[in-house]
Short mmCIF file of C-alpha atoms in Angstrom, two decimals:
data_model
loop_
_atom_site.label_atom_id
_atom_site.label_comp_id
_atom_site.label_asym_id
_atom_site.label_seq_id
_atom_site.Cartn_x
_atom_site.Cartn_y
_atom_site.Cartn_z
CA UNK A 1 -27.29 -21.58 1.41
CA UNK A 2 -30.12 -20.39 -0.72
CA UNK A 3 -28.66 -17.31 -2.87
CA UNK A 4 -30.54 -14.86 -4.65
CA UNK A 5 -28.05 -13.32 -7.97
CA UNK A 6 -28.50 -10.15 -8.83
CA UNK A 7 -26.91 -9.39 -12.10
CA UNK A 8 -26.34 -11.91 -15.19
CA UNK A 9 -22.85 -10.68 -16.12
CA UNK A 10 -19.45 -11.96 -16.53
CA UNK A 11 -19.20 -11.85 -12.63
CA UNK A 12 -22.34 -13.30 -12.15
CA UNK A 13 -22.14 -15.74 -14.41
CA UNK A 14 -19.43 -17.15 -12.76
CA UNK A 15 -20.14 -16.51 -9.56
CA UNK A 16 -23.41 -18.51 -9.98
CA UNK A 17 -21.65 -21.78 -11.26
CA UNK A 18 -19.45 -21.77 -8.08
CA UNK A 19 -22.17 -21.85 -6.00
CA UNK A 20 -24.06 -24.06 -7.92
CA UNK A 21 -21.13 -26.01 -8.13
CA UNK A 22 -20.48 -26.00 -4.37
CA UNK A 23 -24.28 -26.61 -2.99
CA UNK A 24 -26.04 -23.77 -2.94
CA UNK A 25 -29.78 -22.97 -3.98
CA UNK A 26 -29.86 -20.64 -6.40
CA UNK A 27 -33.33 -19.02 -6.30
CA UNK A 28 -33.46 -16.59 -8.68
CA UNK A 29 -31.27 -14.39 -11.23
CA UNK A 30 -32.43 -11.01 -11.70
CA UNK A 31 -30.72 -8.85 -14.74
CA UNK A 32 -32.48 -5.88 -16.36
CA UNK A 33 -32.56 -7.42 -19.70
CA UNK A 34 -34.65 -10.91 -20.09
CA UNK A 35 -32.31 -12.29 -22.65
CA UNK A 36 -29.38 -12.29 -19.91
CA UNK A 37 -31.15 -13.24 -16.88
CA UNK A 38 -32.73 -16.54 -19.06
CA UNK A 39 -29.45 -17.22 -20.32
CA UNK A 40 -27.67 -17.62 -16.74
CA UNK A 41 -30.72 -18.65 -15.19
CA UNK A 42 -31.53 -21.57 -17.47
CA UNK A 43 -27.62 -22.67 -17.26
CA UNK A 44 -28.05 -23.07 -13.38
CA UNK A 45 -31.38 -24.31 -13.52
CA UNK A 46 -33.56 -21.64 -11.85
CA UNK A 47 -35.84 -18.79 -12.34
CA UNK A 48 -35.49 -15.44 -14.07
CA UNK A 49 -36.80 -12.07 -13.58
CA UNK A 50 -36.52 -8.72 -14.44
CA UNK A 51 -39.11 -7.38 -12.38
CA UNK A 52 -37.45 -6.30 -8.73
CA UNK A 53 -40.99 -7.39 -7.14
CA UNK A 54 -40.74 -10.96 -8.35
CA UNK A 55 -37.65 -11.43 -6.03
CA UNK A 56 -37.41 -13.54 -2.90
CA UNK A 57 -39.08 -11.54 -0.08
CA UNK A 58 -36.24 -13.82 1.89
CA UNK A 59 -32.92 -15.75 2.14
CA UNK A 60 -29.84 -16.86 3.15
CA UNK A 61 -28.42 -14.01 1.47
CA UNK A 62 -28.91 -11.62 -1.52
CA UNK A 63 -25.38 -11.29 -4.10
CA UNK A 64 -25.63 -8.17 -5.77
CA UNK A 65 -23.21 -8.33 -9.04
CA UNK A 66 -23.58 -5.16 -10.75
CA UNK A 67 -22.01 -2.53 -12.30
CA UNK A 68 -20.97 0.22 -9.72
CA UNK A 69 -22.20 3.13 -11.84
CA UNK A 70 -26.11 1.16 -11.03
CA UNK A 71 -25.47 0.45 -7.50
CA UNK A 72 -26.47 3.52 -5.50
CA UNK A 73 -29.89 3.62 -7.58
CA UNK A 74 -30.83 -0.04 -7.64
CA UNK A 75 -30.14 -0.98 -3.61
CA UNK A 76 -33.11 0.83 -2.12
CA UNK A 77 -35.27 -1.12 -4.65
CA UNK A 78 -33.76 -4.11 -3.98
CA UNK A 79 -33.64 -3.97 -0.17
CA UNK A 80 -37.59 -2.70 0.13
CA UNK A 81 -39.36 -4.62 1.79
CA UNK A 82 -36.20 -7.15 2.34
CA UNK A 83 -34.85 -4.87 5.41
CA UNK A 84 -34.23 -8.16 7.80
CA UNK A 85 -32.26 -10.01 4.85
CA UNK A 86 -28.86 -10.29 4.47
CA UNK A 87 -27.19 -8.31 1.45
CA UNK A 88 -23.56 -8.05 -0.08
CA UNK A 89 -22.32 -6.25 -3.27
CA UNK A 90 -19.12 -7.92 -5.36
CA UNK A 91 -17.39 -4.33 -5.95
CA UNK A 92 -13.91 -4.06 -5.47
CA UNK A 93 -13.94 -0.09 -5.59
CA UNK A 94 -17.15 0.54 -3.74
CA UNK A 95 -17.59 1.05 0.31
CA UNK A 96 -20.03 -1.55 2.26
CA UNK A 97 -21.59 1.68 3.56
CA UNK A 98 -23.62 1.88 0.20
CA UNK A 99 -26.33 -0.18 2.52
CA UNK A 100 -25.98 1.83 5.24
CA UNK A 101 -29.91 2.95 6.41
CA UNK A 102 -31.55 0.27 3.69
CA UNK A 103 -31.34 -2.80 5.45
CA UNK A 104 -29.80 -3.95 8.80
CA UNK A 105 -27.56 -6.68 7.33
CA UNK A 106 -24.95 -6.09 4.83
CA UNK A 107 -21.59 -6.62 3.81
CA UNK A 108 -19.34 -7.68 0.67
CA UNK A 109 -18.08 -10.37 -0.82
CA UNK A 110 -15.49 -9.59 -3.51
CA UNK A 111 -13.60 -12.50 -5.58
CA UNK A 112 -10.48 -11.03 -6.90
CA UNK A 113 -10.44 -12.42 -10.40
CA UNK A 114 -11.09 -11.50 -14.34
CA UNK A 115 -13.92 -12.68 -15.62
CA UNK A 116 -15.24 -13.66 -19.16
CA UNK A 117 -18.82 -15.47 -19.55
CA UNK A 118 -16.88 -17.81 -22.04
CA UNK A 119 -14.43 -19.31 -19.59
CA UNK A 120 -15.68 -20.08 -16.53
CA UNK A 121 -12.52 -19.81 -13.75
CA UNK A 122 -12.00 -21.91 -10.95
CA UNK A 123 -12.83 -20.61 -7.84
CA UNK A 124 -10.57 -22.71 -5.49
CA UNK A 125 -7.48 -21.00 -6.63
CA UNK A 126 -9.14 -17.38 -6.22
CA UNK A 127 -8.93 -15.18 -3.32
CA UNK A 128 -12.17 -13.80 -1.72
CA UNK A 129 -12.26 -10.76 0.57
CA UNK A 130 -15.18 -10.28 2.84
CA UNK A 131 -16.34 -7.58 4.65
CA UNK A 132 -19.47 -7.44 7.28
CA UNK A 133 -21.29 -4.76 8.89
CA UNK A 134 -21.14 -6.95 12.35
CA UNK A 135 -19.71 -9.92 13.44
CA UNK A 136 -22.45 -12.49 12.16
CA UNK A 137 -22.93 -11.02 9.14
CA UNK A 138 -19.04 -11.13 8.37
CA UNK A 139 -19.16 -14.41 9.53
CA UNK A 140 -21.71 -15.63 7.23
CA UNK A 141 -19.77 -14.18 4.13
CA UNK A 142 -16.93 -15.59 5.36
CA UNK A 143 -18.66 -19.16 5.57
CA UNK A 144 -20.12 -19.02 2.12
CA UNK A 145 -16.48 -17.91 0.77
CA UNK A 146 -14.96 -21.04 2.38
CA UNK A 147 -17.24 -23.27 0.34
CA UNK A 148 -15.75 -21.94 -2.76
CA UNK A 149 -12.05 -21.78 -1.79
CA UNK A 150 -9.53 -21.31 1.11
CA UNK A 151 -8.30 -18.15 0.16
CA UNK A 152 -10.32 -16.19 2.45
CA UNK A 153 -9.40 -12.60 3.82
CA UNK A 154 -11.34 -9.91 5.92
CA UNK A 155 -11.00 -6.75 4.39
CA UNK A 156 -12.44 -3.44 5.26
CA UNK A 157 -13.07 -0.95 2.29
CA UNK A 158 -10.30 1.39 2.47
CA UNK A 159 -8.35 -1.81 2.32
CA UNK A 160 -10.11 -2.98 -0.89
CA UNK A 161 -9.62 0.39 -2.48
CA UNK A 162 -5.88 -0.44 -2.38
CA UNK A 163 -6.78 -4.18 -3.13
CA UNK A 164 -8.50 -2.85 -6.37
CA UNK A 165 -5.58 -0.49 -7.53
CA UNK A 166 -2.97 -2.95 -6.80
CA UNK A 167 -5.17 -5.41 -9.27
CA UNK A 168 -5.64 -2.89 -11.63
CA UNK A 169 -2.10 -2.74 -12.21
CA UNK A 170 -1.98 -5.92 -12.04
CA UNK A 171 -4.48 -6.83 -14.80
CA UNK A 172 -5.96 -4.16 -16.67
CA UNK A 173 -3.17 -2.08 -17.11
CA UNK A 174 -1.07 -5.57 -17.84
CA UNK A 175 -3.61 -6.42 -20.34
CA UNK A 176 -3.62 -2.92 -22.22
CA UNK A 177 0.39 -3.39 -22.90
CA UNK A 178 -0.92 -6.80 -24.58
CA UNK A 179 -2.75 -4.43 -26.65
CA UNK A 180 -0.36 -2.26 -27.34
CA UNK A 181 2.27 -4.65 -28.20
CA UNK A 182 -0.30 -6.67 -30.80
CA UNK A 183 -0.75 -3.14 -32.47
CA UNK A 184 3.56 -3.61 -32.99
CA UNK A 185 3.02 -6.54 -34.46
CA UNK A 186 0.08 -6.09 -36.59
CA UNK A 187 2.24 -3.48 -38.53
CA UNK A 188 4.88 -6.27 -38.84
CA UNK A 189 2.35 -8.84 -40.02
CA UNK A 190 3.05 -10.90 -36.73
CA UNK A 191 0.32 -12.49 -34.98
CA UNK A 192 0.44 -11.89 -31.36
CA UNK A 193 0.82 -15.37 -30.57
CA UNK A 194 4.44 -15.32 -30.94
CA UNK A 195 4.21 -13.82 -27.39
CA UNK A 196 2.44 -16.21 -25.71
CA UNK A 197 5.90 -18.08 -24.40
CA UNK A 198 7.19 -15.16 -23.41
CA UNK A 199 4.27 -13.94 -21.35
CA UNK A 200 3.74 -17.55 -19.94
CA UNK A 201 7.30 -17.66 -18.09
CA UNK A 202 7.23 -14.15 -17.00
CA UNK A 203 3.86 -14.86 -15.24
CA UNK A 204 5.31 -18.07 -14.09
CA UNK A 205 8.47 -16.40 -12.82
CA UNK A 206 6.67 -13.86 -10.38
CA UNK A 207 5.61 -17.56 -8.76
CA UNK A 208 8.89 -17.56 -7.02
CA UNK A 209 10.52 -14.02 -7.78
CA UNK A 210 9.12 -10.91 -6.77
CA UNK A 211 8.06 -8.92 -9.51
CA UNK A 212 11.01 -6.51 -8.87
CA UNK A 213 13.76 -9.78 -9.16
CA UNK A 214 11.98 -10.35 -12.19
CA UNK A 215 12.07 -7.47 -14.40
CA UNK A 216 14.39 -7.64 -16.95
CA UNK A 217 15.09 -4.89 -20.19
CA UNK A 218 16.74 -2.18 -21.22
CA UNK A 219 14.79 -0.13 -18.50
CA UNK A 220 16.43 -1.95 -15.47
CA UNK A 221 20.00 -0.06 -16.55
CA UNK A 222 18.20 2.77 -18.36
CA UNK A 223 20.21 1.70 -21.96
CA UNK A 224 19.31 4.87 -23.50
CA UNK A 225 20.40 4.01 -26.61
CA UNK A 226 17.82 1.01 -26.76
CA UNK A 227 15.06 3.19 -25.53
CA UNK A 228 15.74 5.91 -27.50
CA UNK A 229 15.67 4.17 -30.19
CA UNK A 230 12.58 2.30 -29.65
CA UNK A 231 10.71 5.31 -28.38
CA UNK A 232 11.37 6.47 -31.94
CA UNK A 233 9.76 3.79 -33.59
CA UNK A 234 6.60 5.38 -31.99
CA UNK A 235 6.51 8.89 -33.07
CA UNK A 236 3.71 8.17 -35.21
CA UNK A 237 1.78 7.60 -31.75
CA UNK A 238 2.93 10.26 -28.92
CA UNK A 239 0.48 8.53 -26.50
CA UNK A 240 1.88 5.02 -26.83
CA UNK A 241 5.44 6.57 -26.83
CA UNK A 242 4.90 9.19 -23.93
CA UNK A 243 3.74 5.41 -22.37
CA UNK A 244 6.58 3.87 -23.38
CA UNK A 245 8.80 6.50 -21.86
CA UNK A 246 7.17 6.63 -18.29
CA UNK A 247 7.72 2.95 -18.14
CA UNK A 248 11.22 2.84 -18.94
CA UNK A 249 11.81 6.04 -16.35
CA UNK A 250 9.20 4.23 -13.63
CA UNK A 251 10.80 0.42 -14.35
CA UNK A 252 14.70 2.10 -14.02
CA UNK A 253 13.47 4.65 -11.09
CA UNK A 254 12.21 1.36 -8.41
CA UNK A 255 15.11 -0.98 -9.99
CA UNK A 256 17.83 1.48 -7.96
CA UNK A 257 14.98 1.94 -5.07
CA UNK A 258 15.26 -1.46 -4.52
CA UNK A 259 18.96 -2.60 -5.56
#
């Protein structure tokens, strides 16, 4: 397919090396800043632009990776004049219906991953959820997701609402207790890497457990005596404690729902 990118972030960026990667013509990379759309435009050998009237008047179809907060007030630009041409935004959190009156064809195409411009992932063992406002249009999406991997789902955007929560659980909020847990260390003169095993086999472990057979702690049988006595080594930090608390009482709460 010939792809227009819209965006040069850490989305983008590797959004536009699967494609590349799998076939496709990318046309053109448009990002608001020069220095970013050269940079990811030079990698996959095309052109760059930050002038919205320098796009592609057409295409196969027109990726829009972007922050949400820029969405609502870039898409009329970008669909002006393009009203026949196929469009899709990569938002987890944000409703196809964003098109809705600017152009005829539209839809989304949303790879649930994290994404970093220094490590480039591998899109084959991704999920992608597509969504299409008819039949052809969803089947398009749905074509140009299979190039990339198998793990292809329909999903409307109510559905990806929940999709999104469920990952940020699953990710962000994951992540911050990394964060949280360095800070422990740092005052110990530990270097977080010491953690690295242990965060390896639990991720590994949720493989072939359920995340609720998994857990493991002094939440699971509510030791108070542990947990009181490590929410006291966080006094100096209500926030991270009141944290800490929640999880033990939301961990020991879902352990009995489920036993």
């Amino acid at each position: 397919m010939k792809i227009v990118l819209i965006g040069a972030g850490r989305l983008a960026t590797n959004l536009g090396h699967a494609l590349l990667d799998a076939g496709h013509d990318i046309q053109m990379v448009y990002s608001r800043t020069q220095a970013s759309a050269k940079t990811l435009a030079d990698s996959l050998h095309t052109a760059a632009t930050t002038d919205i009237a320098r796009l592609p008047l057409e295409s196969d179809v027109f990726l829009v990776a972007l922050k949400d907060s820029v969405l609502s007030d870039i898409l009329p630009k970008l669909t002006q004049g393009r009203e026949q041409q196929l469009f899709a935004h990569t938002a987890g959190s944000m409703p196809m219906t964003l098109f809705q009156g600017l152009t005829l064809r539209y839809g989304v195409f949303y790879p649930m991953q994290t994404f970093s411009k220094e490590r480039l992932v591998d899109f084959r063992q991704l999920s992608i959820f597509v969504e299409g406002s008819n039949p052809s249009v969803l089947e398009s999406l749905r074509m140009l997701a299979a190039s990339l991997t198998s793990h292809v789902y329909p999903l409307d955007s109510e559905g990806r609402k929940q999709l999104h929560l469920a990952a940020v659980f699953a990710c962000n909020f994951v992540n911050h207790c990394y964060a949280l847990s360095a800070e422990v260390l740092q005052r110990q003169g530990l270097p977080f890497s010491v953690m690295l095993p242990l965060i390896d086999e639990t991720a590994q472990k949720v493989h072939e457990l359920s995340p609720a057979e998994a857990q493991t702690g002094p939440a699971v049988r509510y030791d108070e005596n542990v947990i009181q006595m490590q929410s006291s080594l966080l006094a100096d930090d209500p926030l991270t404690q009141d944290i800490y608390e929640r999880m033990s009482l939301s961990i020991h709460k879902r352990q009995n729902r489920n036993d």
